PDB file of C-alpha atoms and ligand atoms in Angstrom:
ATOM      1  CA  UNK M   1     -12.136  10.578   2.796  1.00 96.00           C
ATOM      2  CA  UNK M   2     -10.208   7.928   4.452  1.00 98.00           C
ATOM      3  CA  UNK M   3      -6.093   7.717   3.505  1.00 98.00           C
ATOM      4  CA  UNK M   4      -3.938   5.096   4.727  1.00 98.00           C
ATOM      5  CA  UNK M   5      -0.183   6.151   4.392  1.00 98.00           C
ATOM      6  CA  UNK M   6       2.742   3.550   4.720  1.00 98.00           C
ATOM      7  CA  UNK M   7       0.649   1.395   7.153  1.00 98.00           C
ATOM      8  CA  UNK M   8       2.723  -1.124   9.102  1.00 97.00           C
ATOM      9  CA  UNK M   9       0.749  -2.747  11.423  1.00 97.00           C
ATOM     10  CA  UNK M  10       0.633  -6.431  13.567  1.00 96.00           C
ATOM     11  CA  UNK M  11       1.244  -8.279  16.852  1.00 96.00           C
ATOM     12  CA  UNK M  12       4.170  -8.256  19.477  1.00 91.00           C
ATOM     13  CA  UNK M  13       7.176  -8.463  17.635  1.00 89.00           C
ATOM     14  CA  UNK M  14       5.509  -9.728  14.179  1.00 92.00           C
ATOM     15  CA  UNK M  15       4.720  -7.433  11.380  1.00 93.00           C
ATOM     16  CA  UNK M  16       1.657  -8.517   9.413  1.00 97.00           C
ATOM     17  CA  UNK M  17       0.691  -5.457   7.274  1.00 97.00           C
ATOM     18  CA  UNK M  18       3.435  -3.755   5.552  1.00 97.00           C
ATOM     19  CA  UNK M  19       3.643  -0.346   3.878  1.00 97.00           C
ATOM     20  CA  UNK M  20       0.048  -0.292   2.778  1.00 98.00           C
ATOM     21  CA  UNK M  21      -1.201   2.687   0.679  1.00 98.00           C
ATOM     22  CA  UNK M  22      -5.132   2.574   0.290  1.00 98.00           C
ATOM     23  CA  UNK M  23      -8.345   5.197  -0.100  1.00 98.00           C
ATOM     24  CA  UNK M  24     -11.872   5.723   0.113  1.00 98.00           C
ATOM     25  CA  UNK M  25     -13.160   8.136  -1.477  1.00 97.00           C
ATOM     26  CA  UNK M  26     -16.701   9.055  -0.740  1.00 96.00           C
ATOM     27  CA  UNK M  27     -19.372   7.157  -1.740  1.00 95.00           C
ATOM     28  CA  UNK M  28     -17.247   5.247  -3.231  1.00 96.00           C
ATOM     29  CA  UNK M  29     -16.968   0.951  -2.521  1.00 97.00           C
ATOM     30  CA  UNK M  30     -13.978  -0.562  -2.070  1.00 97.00           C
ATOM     31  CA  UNK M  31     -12.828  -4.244  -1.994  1.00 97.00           C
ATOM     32  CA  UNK M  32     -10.165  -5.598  -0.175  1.00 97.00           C
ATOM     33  CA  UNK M  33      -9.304  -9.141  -1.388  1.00 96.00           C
ATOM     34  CA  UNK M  34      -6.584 -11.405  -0.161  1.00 95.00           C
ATOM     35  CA  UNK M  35      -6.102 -15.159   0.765  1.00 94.00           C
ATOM     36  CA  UNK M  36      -6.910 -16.012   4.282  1.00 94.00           C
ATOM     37  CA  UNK M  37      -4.293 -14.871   6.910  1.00 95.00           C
ATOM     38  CA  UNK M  38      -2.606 -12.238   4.602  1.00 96.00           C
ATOM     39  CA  UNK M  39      -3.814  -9.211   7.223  1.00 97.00           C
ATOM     40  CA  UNK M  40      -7.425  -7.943   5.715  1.00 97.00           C
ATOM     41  CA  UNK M  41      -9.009  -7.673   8.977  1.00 97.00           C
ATOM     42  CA  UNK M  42      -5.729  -6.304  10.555  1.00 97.00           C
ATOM     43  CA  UNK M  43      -5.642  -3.900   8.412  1.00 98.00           C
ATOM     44  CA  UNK M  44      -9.262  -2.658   9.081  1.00 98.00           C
ATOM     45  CA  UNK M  45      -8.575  -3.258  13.010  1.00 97.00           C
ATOM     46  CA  UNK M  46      -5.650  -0.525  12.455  1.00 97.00           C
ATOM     47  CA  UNK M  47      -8.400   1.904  10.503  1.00 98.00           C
ATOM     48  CA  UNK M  48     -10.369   1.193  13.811  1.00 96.00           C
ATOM     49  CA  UNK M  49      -7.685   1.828  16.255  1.00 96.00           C
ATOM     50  CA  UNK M  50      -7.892  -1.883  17.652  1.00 96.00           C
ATOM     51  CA  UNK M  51      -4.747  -1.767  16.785  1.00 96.00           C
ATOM     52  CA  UNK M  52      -1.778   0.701  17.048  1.00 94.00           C
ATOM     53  CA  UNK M  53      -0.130   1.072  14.130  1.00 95.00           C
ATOM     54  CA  UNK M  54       3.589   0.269  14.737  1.00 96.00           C
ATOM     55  CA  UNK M  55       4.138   3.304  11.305  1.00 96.00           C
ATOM     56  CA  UNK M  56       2.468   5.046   8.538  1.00 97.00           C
ATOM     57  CA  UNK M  57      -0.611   7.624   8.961  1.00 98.00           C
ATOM     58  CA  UNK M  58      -4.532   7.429   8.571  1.00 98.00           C
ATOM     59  CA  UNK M  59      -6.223  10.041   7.823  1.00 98.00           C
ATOM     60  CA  UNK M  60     -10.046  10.770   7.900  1.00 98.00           C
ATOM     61  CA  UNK M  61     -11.839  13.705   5.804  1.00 97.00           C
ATOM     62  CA  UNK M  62      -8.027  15.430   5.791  1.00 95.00           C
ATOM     63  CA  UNK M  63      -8.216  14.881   9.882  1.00 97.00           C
ATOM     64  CA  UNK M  64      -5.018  12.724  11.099  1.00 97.00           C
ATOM     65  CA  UNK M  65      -6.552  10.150  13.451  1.00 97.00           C
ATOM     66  CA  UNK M  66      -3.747   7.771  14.091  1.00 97.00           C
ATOM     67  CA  UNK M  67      -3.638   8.302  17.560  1.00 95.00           C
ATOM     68  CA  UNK M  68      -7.591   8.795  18.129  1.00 96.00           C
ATOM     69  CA  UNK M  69      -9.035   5.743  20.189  1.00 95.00           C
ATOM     70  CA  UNK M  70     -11.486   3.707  18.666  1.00 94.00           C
ATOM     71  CA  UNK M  71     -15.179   5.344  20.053  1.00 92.00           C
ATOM     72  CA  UNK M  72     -13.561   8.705  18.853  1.00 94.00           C
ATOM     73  CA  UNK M  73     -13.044   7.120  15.247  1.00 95.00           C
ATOM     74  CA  UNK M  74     -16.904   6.031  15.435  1.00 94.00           C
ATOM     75  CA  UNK M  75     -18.088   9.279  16.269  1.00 92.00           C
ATOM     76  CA  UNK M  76     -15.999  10.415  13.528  1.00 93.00           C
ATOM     77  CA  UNK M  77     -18.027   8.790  11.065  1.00 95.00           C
ATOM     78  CA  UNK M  78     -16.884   5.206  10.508  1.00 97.00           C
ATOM     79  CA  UNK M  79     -18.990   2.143  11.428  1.00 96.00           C
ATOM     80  CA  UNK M  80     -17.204  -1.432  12.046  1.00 96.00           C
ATOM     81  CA  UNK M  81     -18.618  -4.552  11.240  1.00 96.00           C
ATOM     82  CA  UNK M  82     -15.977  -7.244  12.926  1.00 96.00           C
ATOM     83  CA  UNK M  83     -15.629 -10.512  11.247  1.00 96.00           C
ATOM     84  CA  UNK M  84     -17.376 -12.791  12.917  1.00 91.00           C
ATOM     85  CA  UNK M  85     -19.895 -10.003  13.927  1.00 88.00           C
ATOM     86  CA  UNK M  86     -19.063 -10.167  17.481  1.00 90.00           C
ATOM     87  CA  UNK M  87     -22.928  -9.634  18.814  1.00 93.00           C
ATOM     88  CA  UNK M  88     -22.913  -9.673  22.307  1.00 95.00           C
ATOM     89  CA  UNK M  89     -25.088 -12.858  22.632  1.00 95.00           C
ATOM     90  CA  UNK M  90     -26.782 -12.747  25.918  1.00 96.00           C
ATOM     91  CA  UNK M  91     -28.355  -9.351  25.461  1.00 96.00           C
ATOM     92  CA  UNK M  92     -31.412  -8.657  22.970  1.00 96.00           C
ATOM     93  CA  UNK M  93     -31.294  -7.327  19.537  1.00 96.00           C
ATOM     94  CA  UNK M  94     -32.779  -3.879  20.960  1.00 94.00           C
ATOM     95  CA  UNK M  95     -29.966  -3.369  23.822  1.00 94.00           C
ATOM     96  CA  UNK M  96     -27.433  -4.696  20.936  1.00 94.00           C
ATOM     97  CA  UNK M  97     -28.505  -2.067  18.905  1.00 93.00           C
ATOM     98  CA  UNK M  98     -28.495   0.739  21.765  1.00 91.00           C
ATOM     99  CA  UNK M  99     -24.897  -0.488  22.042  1.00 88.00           C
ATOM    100  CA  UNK M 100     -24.133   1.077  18.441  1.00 85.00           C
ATOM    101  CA  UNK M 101     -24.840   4.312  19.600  1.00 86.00           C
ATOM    102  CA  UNK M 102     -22.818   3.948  22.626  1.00 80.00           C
ATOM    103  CA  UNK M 103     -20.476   7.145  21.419  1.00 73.00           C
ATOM    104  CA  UNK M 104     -22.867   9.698  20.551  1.00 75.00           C
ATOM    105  CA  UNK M 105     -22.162  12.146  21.853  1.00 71.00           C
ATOM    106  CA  UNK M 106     -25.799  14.062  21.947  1.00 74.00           C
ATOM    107  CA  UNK M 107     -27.460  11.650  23.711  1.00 72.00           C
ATOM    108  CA  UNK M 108     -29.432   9.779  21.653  1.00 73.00           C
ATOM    109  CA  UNK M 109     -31.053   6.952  23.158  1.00 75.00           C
ATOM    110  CA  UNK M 110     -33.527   5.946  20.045  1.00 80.00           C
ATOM    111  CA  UNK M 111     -32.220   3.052  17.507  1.00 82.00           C
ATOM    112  CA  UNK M 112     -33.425   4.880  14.202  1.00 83.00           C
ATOM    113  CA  UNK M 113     -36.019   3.824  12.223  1.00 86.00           C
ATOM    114  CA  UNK M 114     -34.245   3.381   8.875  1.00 86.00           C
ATOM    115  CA  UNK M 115     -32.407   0.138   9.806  1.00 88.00           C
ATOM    116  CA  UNK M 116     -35.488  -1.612  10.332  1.00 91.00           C
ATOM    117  CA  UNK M 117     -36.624  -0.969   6.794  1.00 89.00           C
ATOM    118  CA  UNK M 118     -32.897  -2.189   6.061  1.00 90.00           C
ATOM    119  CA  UNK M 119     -33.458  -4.788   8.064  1.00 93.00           C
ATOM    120  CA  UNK M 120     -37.259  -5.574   9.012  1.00 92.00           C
ATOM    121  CA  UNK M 121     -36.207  -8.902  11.017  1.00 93.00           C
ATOM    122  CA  UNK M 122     -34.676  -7.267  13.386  1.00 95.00           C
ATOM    123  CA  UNK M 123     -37.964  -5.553  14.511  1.00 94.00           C
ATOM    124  CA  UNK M 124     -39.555  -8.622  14.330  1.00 94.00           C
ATOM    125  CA  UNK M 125     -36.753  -9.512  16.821  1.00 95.00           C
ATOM    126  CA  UNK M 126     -36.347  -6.980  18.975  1.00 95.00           C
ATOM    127  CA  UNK M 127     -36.403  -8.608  22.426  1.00 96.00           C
ATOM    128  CA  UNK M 128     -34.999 -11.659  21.357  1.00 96.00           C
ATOM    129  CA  UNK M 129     -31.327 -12.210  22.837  1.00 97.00           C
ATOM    130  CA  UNK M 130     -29.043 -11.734  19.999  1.00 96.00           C
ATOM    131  CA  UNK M 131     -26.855 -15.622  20.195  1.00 96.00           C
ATOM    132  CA  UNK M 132     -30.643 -17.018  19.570  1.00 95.00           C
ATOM    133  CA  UNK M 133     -30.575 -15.333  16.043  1.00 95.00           C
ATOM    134  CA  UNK M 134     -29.235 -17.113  12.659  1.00 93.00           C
ATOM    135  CA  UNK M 135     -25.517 -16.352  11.875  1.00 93.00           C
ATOM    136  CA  UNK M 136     -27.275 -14.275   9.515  1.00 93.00           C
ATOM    137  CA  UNK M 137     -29.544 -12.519  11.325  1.00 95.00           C
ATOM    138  CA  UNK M 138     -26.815 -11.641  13.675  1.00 95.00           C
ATOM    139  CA  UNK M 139     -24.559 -10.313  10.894  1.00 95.00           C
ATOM    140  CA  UNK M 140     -27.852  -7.982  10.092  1.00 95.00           C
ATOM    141  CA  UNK M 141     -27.441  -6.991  13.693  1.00 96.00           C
ATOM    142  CA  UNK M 142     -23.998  -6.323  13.618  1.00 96.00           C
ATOM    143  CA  UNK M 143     -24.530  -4.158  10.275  1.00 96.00           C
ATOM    144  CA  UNK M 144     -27.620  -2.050  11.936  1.00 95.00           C
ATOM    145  CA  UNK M 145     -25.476  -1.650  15.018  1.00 94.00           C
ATOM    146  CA  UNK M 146     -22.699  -0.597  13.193  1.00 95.00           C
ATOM    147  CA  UNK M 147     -25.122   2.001  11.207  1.00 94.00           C
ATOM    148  CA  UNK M 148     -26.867   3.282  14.115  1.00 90.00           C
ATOM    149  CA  UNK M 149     -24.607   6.429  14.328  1.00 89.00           C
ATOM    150  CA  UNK M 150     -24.866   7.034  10.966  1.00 92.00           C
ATOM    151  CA  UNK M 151     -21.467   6.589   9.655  1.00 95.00           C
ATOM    152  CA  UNK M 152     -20.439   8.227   6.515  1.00 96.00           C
ATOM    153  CA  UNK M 153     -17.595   5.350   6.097  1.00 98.00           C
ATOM    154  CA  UNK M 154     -18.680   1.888   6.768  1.00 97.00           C
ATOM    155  CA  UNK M 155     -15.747  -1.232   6.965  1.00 98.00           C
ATOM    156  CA  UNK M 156     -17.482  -4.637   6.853  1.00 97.00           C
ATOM    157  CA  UNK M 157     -15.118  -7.559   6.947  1.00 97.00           C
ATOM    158  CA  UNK M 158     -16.342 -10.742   5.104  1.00 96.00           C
ATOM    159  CA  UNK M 159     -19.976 -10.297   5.991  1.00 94.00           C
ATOM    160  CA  UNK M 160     -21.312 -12.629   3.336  1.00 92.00           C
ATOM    161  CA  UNK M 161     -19.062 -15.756   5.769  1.00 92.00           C
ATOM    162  CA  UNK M 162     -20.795 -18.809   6.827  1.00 89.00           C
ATOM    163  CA  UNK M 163     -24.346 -16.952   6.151  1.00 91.00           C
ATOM    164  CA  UNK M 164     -27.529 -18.948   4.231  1.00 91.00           C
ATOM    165  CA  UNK M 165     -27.902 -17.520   0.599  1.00 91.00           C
ATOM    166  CA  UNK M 166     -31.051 -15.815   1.554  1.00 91.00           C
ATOM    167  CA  UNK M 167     -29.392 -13.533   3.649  1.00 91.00           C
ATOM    168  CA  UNK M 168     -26.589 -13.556   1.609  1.00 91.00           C
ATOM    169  CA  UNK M 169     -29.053 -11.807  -1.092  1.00 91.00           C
ATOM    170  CA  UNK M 170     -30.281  -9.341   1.671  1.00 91.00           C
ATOM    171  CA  UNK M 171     -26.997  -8.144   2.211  1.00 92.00           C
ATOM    172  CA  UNK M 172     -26.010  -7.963  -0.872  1.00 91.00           C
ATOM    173  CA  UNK M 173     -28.891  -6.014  -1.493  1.00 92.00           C
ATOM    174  CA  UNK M 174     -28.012  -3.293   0.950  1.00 93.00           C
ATOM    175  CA  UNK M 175     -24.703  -2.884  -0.267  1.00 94.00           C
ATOM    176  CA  UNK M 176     -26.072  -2.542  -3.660  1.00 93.00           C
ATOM    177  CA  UNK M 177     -28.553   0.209  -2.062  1.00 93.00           C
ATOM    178  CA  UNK M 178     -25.410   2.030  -0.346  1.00 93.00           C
ATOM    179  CA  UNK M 179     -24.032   2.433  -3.532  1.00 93.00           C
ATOM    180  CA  UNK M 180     -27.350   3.673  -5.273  1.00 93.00           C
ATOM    181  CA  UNK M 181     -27.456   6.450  -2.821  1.00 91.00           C
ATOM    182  CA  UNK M 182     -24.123   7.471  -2.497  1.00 91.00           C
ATOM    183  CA  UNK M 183     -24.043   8.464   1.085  1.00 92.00           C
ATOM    184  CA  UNK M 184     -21.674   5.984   2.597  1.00 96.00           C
ATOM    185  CA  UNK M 185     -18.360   4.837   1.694  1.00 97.00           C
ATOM    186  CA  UNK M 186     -17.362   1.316   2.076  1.00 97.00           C
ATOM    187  CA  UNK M 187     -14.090  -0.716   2.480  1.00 98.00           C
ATOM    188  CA  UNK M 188     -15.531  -4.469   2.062  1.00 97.00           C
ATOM    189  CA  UNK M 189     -13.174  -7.540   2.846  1.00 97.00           C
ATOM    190  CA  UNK M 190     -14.643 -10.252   0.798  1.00 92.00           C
ATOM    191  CA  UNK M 191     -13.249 -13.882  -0.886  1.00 84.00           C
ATOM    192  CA  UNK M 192     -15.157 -13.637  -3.735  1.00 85.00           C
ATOM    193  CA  UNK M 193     -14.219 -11.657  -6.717  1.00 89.00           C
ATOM    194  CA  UNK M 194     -17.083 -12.154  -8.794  1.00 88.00           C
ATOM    195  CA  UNK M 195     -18.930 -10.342  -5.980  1.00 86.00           C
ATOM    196  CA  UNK M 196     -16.287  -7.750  -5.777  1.00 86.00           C
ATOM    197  CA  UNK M 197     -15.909  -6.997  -9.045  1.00 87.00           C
ATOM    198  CA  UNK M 198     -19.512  -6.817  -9.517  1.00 89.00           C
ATOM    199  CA  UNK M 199     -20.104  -4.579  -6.566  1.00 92.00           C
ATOM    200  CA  UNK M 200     -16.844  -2.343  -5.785  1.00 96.00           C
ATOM    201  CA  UNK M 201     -15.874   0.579  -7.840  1.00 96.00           C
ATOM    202  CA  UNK M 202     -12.373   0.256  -6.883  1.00 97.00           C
ATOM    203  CA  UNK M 203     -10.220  -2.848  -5.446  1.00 96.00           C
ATOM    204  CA  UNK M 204      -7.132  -3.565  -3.845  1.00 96.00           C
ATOM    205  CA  UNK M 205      -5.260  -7.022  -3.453  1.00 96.00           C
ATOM    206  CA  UNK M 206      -3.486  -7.676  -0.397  1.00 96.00           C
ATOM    207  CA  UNK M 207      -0.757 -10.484  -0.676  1.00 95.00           C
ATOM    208  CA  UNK M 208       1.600 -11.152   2.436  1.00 95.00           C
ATOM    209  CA  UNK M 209       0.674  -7.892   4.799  1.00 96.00           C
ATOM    210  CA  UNK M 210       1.364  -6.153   1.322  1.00 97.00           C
ATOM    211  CA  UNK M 211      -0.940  -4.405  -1.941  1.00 97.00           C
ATOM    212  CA  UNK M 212      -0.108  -6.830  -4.376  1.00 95.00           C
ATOM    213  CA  UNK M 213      -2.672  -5.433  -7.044  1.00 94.00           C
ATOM    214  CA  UNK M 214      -5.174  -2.557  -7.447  1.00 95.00           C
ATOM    215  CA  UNK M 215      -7.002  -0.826  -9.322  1.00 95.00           C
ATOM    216  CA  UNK M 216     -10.522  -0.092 -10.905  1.00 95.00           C
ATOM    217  CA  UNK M 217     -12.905  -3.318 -11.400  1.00 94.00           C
ATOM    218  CA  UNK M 218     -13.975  -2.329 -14.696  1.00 92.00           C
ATOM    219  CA  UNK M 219     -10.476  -2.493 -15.295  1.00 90.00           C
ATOM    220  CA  UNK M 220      -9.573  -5.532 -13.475  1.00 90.00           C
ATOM    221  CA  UNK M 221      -6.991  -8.236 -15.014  1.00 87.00           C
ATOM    222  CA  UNK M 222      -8.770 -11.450 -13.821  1.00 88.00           C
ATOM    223  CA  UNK M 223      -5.890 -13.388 -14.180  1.00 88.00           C
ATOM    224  CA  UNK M 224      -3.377 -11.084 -12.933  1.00 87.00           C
ATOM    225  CA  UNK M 225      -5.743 -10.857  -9.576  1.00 91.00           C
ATOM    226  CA  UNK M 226      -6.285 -14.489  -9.450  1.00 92.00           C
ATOM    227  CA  UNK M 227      -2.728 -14.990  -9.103  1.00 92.00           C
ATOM    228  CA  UNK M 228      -2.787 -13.577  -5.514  1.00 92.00           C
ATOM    229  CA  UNK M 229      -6.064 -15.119  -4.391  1.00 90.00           C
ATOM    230  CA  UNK M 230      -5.192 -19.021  -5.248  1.00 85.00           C
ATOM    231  CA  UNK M 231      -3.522 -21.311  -2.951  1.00 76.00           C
TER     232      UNK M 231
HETATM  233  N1  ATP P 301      -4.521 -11.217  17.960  1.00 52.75           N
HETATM  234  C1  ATP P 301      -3.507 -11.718  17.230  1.00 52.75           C
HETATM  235  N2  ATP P 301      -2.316 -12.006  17.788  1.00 52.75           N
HETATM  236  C2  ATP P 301      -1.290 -12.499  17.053  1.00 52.75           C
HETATM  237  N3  ATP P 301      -1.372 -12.761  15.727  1.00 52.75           N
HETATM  238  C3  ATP P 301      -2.530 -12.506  15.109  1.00 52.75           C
HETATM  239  C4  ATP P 301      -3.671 -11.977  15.825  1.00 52.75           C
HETATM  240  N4  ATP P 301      -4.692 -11.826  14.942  1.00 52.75           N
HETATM  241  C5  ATP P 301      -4.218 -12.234  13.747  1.00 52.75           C
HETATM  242  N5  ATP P 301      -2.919 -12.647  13.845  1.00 52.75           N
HETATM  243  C6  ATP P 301      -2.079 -13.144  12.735  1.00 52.75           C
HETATM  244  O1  ATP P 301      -1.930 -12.118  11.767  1.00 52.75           O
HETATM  245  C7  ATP P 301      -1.983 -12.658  10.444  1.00 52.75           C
HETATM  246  C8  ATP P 301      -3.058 -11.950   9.635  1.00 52.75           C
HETATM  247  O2  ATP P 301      -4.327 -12.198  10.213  1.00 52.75           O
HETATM  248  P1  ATP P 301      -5.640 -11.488   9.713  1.00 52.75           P
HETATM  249  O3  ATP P 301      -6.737 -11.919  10.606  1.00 52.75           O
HETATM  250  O4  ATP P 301      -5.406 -10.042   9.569  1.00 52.75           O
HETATM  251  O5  ATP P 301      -5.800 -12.125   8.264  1.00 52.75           O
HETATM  252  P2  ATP P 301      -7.032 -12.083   7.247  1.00 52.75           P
HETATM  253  O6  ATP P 301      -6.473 -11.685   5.923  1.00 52.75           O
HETATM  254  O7  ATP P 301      -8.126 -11.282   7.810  1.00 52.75           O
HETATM  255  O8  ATP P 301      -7.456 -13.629   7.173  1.00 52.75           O
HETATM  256  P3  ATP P 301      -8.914 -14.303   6.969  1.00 52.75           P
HETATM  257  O9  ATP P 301      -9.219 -14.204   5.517  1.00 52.75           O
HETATM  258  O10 ATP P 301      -8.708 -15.709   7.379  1.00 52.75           O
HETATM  259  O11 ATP P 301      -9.892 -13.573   7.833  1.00 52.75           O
HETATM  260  C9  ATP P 301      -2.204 -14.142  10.596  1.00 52.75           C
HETATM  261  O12 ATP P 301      -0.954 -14.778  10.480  1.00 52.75           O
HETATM  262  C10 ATP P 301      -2.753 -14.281  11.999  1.00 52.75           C
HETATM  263  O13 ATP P 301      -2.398 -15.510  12.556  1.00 52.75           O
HETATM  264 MG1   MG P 302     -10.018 -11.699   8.366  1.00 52.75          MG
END
């Protein structure tokens, strides 16, 4: 479903993410480890078209989107969850969430119902501006926003960061129920490999802009992966 090919991607004149070969396949979760700074999120700004990458391809369900701008990969199917969550703040949860469906294209002007069972707070919420939430309760936001279109591919970049364990079990939670179900693919950029490897079906190791490692979790040399994850 989604095929990076000899990605080279970064800023100005300085290459961050070199030659990277990754999938998604559908339904399937993927984990994207690295150190901090190595390119995870540049990478998945590149699979957004944030960023231009300077070579390589991406492809999307056999489509080649390289050059598509960034609302045209959403309405292709894949939601973004920025690190950070970058909620707008001074606007409530409801017009945060209208945001997320921004690029449809029919219309649609009704936040679905589903992501408040996901996420009941947020109807609890609704009219509440978004920077009065909890970090986690805005990274909910930023996850219902991002699901609001109903994205077949979902990339969520370290979304358990700086978030109270309570929410950190919520999330977790969802992802867990993602992968129950089967209809959405996810590319998940996360520090911890004991989550990873209990969540993802498939991982990759980024070390230096490159893949250092990947392969199945159930097959995953510990040690071998640790290697490129410790200071
Ligand atoms: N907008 C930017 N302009 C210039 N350099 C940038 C920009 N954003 C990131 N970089 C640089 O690119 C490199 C990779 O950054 P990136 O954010 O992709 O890493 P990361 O693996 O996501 O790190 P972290 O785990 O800390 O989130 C870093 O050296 C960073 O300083
Ligand atoms: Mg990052």
């Amino acid at each position: 479903m989604l095929n990076l090919q000899k990605i080279e991607a970064g800023y100005g004149e300085s290459m961050v993410v070199r030659n990277v070969n990754l999938q998604v396949k559908p339904g399937q979760i993927v984990c994207l480890l690295g150190r901090n700074g190595v390119g995870k999120s540049t990478l998945l700004k590149s699979i957004m078209g944030l960023i231009k990458p300077k070579f390589g391809s991406i492809y999307f369900n056999e489509r080649n989107i390289t050059s598509f701008p960034t609302d045209r990969r959403a309405k292709s199917g894949i939601g973004y969850v920025p690190q950070g969550r970058e909620i707008f703040p001074q606007l409530t949860v409801e017009e945060n969430l209208l945001l997320g469906l921004e690029a449809a294209t029919d219309g649609r002007k009704k936040t679905p119902d589903s992501l408040f069972d996901t996420f009941p707070v947020l109807r609890q919420m609704l009219h509440r501006k978004g920077g009065d939430l909890s970090g986690g309760q805005q990274q909910q936001l930023a996850i219902a926003r991002a699901l609001a279109l109903g994205p077949t591919l979902l990339l969520l970049d370290e979304p358990m960061e700086g978030i109270q364990p309570s929410i950190v079990m919520e999330i977790e939670a969802f992802i867990e129920s993602i992968k129950r179900n089967r209809e959405i693919a996810v590319l998940l950029v996360e520090q911890s490999l004991e989550f990873a490897t209990n969540i993802a079906d498939y991982y990759y190791v980024l070390d230096r802009g490159k893949i250092a490692a990947e392969g199945r979790t159930d097959h995953l040399n510990e040690e071998q992966v640790r290697k490129h994850l410790t200071v």
